[in-house]
GROMACS .gro file of C-alpha atoms in nm:
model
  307
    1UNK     CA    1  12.042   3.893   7.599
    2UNK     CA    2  11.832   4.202   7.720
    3UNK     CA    3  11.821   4.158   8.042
    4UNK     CA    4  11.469   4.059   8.225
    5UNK     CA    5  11.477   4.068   8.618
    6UNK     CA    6  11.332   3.761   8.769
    7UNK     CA    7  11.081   3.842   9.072
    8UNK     CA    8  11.193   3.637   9.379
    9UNK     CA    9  11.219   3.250   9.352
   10UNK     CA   10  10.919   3.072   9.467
   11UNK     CA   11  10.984   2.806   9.719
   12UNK     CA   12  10.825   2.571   9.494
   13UNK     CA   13  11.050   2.611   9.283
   14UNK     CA   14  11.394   2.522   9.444
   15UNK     CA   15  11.454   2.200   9.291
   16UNK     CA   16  11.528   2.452   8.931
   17UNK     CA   17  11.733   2.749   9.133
   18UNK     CA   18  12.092   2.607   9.025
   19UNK     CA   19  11.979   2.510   8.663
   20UNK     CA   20  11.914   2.888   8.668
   21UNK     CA   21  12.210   2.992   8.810
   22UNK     CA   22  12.383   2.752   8.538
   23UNK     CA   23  12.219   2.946   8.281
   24UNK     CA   24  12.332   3.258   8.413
   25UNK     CA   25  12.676   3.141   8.454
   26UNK     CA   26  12.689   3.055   8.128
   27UNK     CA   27  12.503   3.329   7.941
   28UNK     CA   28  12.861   3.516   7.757
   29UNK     CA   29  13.023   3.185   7.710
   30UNK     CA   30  12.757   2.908   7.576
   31UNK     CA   31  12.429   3.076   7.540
   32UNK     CA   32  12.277   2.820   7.374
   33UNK     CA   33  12.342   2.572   7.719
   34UNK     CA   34  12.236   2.855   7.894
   35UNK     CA   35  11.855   2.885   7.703
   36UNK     CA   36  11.821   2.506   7.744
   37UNK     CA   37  11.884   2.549   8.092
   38UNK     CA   38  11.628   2.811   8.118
   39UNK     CA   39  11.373   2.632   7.875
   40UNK     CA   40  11.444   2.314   8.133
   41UNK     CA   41  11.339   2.505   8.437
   42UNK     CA   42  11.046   2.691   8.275
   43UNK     CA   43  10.927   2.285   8.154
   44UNK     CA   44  10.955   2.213   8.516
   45UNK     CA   45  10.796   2.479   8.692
   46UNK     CA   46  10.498   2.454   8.504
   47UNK     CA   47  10.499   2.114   8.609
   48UNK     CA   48  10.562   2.226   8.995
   49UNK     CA   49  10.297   2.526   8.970
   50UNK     CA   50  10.159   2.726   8.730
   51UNK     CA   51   9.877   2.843   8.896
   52UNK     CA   52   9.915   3.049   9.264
   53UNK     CA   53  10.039   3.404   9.141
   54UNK     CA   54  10.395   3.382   9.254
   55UNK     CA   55  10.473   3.136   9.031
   56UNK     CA   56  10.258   3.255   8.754
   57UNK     CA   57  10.448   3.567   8.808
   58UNK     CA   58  10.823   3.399   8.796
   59UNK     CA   59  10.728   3.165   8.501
   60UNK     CA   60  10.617   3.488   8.320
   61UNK     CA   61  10.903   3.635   8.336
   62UNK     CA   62  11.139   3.345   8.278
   63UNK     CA   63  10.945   3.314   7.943
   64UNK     CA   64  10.990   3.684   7.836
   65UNK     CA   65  11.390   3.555   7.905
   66UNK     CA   66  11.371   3.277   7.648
   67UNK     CA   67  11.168   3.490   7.408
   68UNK     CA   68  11.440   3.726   7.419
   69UNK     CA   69  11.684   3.474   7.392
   70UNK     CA   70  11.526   3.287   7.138
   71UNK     CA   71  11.511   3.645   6.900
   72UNK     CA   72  11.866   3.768   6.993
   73UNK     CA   73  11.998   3.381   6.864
   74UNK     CA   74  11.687   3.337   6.612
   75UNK     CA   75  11.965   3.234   6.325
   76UNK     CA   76  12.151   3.001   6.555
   77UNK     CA   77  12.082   2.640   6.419
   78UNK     CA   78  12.131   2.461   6.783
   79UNK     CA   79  11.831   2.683   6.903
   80UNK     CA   80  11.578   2.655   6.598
   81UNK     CA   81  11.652   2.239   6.579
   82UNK     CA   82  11.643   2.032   6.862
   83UNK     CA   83  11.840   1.775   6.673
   84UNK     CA   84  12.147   2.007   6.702
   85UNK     CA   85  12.060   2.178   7.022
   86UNK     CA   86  12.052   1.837   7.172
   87UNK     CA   87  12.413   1.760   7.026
   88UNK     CA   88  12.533   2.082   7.167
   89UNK     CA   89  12.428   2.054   7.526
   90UNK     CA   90  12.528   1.667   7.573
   91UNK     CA   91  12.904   1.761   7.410
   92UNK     CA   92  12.879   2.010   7.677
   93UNK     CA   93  12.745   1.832   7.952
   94UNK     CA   94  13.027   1.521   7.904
   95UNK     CA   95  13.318   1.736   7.851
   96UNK     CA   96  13.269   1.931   8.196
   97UNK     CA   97  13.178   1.534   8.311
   98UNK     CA   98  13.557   1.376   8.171
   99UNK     CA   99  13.736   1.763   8.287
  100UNK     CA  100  13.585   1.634   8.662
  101UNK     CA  101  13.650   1.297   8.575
  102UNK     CA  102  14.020   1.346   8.486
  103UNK     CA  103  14.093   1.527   8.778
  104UNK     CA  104  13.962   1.300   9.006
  105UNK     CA  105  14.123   0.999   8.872
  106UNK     CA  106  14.453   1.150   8.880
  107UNK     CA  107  14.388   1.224   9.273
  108UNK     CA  108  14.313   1.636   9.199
  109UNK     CA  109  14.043   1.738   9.439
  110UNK     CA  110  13.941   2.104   9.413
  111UNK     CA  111  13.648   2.298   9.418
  112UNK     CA  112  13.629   2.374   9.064
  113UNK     CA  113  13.611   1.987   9.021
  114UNK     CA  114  13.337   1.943   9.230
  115UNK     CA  115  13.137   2.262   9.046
  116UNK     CA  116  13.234   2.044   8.764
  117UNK     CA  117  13.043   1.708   8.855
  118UNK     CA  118  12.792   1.881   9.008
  119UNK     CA  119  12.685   2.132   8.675
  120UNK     CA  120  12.736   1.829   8.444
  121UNK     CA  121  12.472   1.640   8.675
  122UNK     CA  122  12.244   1.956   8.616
  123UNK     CA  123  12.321   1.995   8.251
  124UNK     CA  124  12.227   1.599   8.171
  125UNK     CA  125  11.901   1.685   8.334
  126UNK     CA  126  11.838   1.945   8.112
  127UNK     CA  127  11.862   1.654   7.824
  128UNK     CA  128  11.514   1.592   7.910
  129UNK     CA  129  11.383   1.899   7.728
  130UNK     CA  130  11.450   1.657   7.446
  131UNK     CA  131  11.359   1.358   7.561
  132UNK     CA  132  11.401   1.058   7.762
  133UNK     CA  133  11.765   1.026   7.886
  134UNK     CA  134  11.969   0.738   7.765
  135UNK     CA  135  12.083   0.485   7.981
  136UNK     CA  136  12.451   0.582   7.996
  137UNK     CA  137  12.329   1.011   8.034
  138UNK     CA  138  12.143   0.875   8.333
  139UNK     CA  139  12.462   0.643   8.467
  140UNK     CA  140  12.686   0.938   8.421
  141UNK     CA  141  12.407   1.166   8.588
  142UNK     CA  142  12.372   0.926   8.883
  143UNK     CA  143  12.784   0.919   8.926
  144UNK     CA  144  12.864   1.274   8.866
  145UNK     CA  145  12.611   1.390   9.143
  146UNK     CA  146  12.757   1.131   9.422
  147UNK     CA  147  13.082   1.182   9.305
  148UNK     CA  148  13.063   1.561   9.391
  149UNK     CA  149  12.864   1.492   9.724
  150UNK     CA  150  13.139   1.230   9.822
  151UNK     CA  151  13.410   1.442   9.735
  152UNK     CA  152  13.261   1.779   9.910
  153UNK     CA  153  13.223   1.585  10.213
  154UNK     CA  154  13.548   1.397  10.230
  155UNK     CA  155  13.696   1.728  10.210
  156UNK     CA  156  13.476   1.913  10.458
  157UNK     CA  157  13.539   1.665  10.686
  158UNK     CA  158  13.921   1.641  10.645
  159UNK     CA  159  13.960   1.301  10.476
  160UNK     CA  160  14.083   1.224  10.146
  161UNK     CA  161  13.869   1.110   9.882
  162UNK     CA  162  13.986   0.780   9.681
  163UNK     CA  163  14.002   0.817   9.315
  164UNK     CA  164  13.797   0.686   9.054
  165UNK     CA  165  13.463   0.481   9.029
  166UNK     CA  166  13.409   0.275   9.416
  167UNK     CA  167  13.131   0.147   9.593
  168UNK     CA  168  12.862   0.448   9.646
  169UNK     CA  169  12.728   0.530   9.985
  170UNK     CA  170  12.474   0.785  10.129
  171UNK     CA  171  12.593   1.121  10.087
  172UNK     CA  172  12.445   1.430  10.083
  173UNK     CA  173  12.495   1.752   9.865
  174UNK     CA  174  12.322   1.996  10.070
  175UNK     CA  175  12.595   2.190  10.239
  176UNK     CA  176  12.760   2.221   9.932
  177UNK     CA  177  12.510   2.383   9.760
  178UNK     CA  178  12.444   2.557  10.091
  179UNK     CA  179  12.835   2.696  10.024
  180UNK     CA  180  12.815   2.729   9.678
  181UNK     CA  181  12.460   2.918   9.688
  182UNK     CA  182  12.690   3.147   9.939
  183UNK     CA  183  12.926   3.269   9.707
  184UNK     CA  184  12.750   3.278   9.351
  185UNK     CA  185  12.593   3.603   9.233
  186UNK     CA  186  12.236   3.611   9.215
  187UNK     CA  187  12.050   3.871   8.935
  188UNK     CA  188  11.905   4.186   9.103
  189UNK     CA  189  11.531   4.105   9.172
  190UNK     CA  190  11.630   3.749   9.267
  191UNK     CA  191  11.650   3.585   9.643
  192UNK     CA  192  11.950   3.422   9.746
  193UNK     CA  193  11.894   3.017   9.688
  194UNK     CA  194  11.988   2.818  10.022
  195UNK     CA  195  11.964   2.480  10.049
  196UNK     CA  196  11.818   2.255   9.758
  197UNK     CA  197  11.640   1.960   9.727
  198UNK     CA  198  11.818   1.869   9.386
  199UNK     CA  199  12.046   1.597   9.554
  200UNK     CA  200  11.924   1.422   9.845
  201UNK     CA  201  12.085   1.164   9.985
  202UNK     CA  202  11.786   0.916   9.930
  203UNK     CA  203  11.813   0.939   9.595
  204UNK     CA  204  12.202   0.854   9.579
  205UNK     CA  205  12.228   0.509   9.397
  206UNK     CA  206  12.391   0.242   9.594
  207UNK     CA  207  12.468   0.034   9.272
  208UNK     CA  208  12.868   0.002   9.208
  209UNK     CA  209  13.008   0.242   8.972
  210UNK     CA  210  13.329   0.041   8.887
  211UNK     CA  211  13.242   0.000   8.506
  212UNK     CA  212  13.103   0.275   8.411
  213UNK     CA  213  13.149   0.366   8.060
  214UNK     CA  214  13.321   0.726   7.958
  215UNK     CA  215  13.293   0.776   7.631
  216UNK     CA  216  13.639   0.814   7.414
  217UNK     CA  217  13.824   1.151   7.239
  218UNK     CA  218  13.606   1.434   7.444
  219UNK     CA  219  13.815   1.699   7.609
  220UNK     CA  220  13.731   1.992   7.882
  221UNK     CA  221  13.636   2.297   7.681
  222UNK     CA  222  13.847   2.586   7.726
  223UNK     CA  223  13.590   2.745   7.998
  224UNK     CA  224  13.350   2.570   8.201
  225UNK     CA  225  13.076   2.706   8.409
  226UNK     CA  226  13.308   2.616   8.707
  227UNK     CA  227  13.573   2.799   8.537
  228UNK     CA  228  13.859   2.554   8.483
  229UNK     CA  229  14.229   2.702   8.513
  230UNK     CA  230  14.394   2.637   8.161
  231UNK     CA  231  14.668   2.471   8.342
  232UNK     CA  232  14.457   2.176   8.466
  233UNK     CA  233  14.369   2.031   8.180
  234UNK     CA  234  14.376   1.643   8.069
  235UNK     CA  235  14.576   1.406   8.302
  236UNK     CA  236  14.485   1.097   8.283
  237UNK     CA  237  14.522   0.883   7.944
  238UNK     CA  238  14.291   0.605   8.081
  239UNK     CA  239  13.971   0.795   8.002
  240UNK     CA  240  14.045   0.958   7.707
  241UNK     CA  241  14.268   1.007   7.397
  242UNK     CA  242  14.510   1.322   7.359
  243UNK     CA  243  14.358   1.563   7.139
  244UNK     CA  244  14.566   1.488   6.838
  245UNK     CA  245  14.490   1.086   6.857
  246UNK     CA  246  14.252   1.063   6.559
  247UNK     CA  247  14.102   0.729   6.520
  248UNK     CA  248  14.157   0.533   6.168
  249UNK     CA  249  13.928   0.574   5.921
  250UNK     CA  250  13.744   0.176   5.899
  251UNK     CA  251  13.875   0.020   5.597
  252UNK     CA  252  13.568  -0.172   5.492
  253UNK     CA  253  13.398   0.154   5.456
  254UNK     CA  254  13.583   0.210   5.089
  255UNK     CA  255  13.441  -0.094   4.988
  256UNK     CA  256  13.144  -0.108   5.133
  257UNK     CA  257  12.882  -0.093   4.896
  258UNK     CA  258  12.479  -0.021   4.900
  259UNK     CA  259  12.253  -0.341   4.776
  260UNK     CA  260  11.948  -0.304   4.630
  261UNK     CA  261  11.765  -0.453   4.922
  262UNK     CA  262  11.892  -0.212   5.203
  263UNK     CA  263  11.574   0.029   5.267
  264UNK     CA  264  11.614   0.310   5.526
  265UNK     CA  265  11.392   0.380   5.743
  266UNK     CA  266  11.297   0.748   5.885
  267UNK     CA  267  11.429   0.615   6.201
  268UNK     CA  268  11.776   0.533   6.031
  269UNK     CA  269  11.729   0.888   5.872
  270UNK     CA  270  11.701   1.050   6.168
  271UNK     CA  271  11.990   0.809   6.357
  272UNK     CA  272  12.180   0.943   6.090
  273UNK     CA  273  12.165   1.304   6.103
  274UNK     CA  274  12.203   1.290   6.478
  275UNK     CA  275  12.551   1.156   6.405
  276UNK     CA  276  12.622   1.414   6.164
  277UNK     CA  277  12.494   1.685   6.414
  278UNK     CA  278  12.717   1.512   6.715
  279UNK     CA  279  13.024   1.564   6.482
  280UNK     CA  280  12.957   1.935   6.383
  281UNK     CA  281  12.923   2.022   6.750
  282UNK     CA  282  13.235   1.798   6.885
  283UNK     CA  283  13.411   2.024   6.633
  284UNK     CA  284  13.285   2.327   6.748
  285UNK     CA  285  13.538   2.227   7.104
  286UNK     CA  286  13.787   2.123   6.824
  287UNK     CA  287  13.726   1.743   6.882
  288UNK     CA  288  13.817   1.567   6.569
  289UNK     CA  289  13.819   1.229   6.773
  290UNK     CA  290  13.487   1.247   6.805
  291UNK     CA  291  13.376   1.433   6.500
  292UNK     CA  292  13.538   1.118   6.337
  293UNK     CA  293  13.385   0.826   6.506
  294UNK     CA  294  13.028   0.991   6.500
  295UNK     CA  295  13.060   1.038   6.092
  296UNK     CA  296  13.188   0.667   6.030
  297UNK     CA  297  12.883   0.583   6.214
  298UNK     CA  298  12.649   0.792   5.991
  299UNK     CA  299  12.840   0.651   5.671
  300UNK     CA  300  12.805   0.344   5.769
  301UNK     CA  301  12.438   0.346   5.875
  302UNK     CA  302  12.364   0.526   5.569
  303UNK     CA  303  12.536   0.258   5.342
  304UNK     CA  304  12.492  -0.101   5.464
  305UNK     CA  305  12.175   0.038   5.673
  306UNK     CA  306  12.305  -0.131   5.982
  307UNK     CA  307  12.506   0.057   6.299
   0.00000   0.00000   0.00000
């Protein structure tokens, strides 16, 4: 991407600083998650302020960065359709989700995990470029953001966290992000963030996270914006498949047949080809698990015209 220096961040806008320091984490190794990140905080700031000069001036520039982006990837399906883009970033957003998951479960508490919850929190927010978030994006959202606070401060403070989904209490993320604003680079013509008022600790949920629901057969991709050591990959089996554990095919699918009477709808349509799209990006991370599952579902909406 030709590179467009960003005038100093507004104070308005610190609730977008690490969505853009996402993005520019992750400009050489998913540049598609990185525009959506960018699109997300341009959406936002306009929202914020669009009108005192500073901000004018920052949101112009930010949108010279998508254009640029947006003609340097111009033949890349997951930027021209929102349908795949969408795909793309929630593959993205759960597998750095289960990679912190994993190692939390399995009592691994690092700082690369903690990056981990914390980006996968910001990347589910960027969702909502697309749309309202599901109910399970916004459980997972909820979680991954205490989870890192919780852990951070365990940690700081000498303690050690317990594993897995518990009860949720205050915490608050703001020295971490104090620390991790600390030692990120920042693009020339940018201030250094400090603290942010992405995670505060009145906005932790208090619900009980014991159930929540992972998803099955999604692994950590190879790098993640909190660069995960190859050596720390999947350890624990109760969250997810090994790689290699391909799901059976549904038998009644051979003989399923289309009646006469089944009419799709264009919502069915469009169910359908978001299926399709899930798969091609869960192989893109070579995920046949889940390439699998989401292409029975199409099938199977497409022929009996039920889920």
């Amino acid at each position: 991407m030709a590179a467009t220096a960003l005038p100093p961040l507004p104070p308005q806008f610190k609730s977008i600083q690490h969505h853009l320091r996402t993005a520019q984490e992750l400009d050489k190794r998913e540049p598609v998650v990185a525009y959506y990140c960018r699109l997300y905080a341009m959406q936002t700031g306009m929202k914020i302020d669009s009108k005192t000069p500073e901000c004018r001036k920052f949101l112009s520039k930010l949108m010279d960065q998508l254009e640029a982006m947006k003609k340097q990837f111009g033949d890349n399906e997951a930027i021209t359709q929102e349908i795949v883009g969408s795909a793309h970033v929630e593959n993205y957003a759960l597998k750095m989700f289960l990679y912190a998951d994993n190692e939390d479960r399995a009592g691994q508490f690092h700082k690369n995990m903690i990056k981990s919850f914390y980006t996968a929190s910001l990347l589910i927010d960027v969702l909502t470029v697309f749309g309202e978030l599901t109910e399970e994006n916004a459980q997972h959202r909820k979680y991954a953001r205490w989870k890192a606070a919780y852990i951070h401060n365990c940690l700081k403070n000498g303690e050690t966290p317990q594993p897995g989904p518990i009860g949720m209490e205050g915490e608050s993320f703001g020295d971490a992000e104090r620390e991790e604003a600390g030692s990120s680079s920042v693009p020339s013509g940018t201030t250094q963030p400090t603290s942010s008022s992405t995670y505060e600790a009145n906005n932790t949920p208090t619900s009980n996270f014991t159930g929540i629901h992972i998803p099955p057969g999604a692994h950590a991709p190879a790098n993640t914006p909190a660069e995960v050591p190859h050596n720390t990959g999947v350890t624990s089996n109760t969250i997810q498949p090994a790689p290699q554990n391909i799901p059976l095919v549904d038998p009644s699918l051979y003989s399923a047949q289309s009646s006469g009477e089944v009419r799709l709808t264009p919502e069915d349509f469009a169910r359908a080809q978001k299926y399709c799209k899930y798969a091609g990006s869960a192989l893109q991370y070579e995920d046949v698990s889940t390439a699998v599952q989401n292409l029975q579902k199409a099938l199977k909406l497409l022929i009996t015209g039920r889920e």
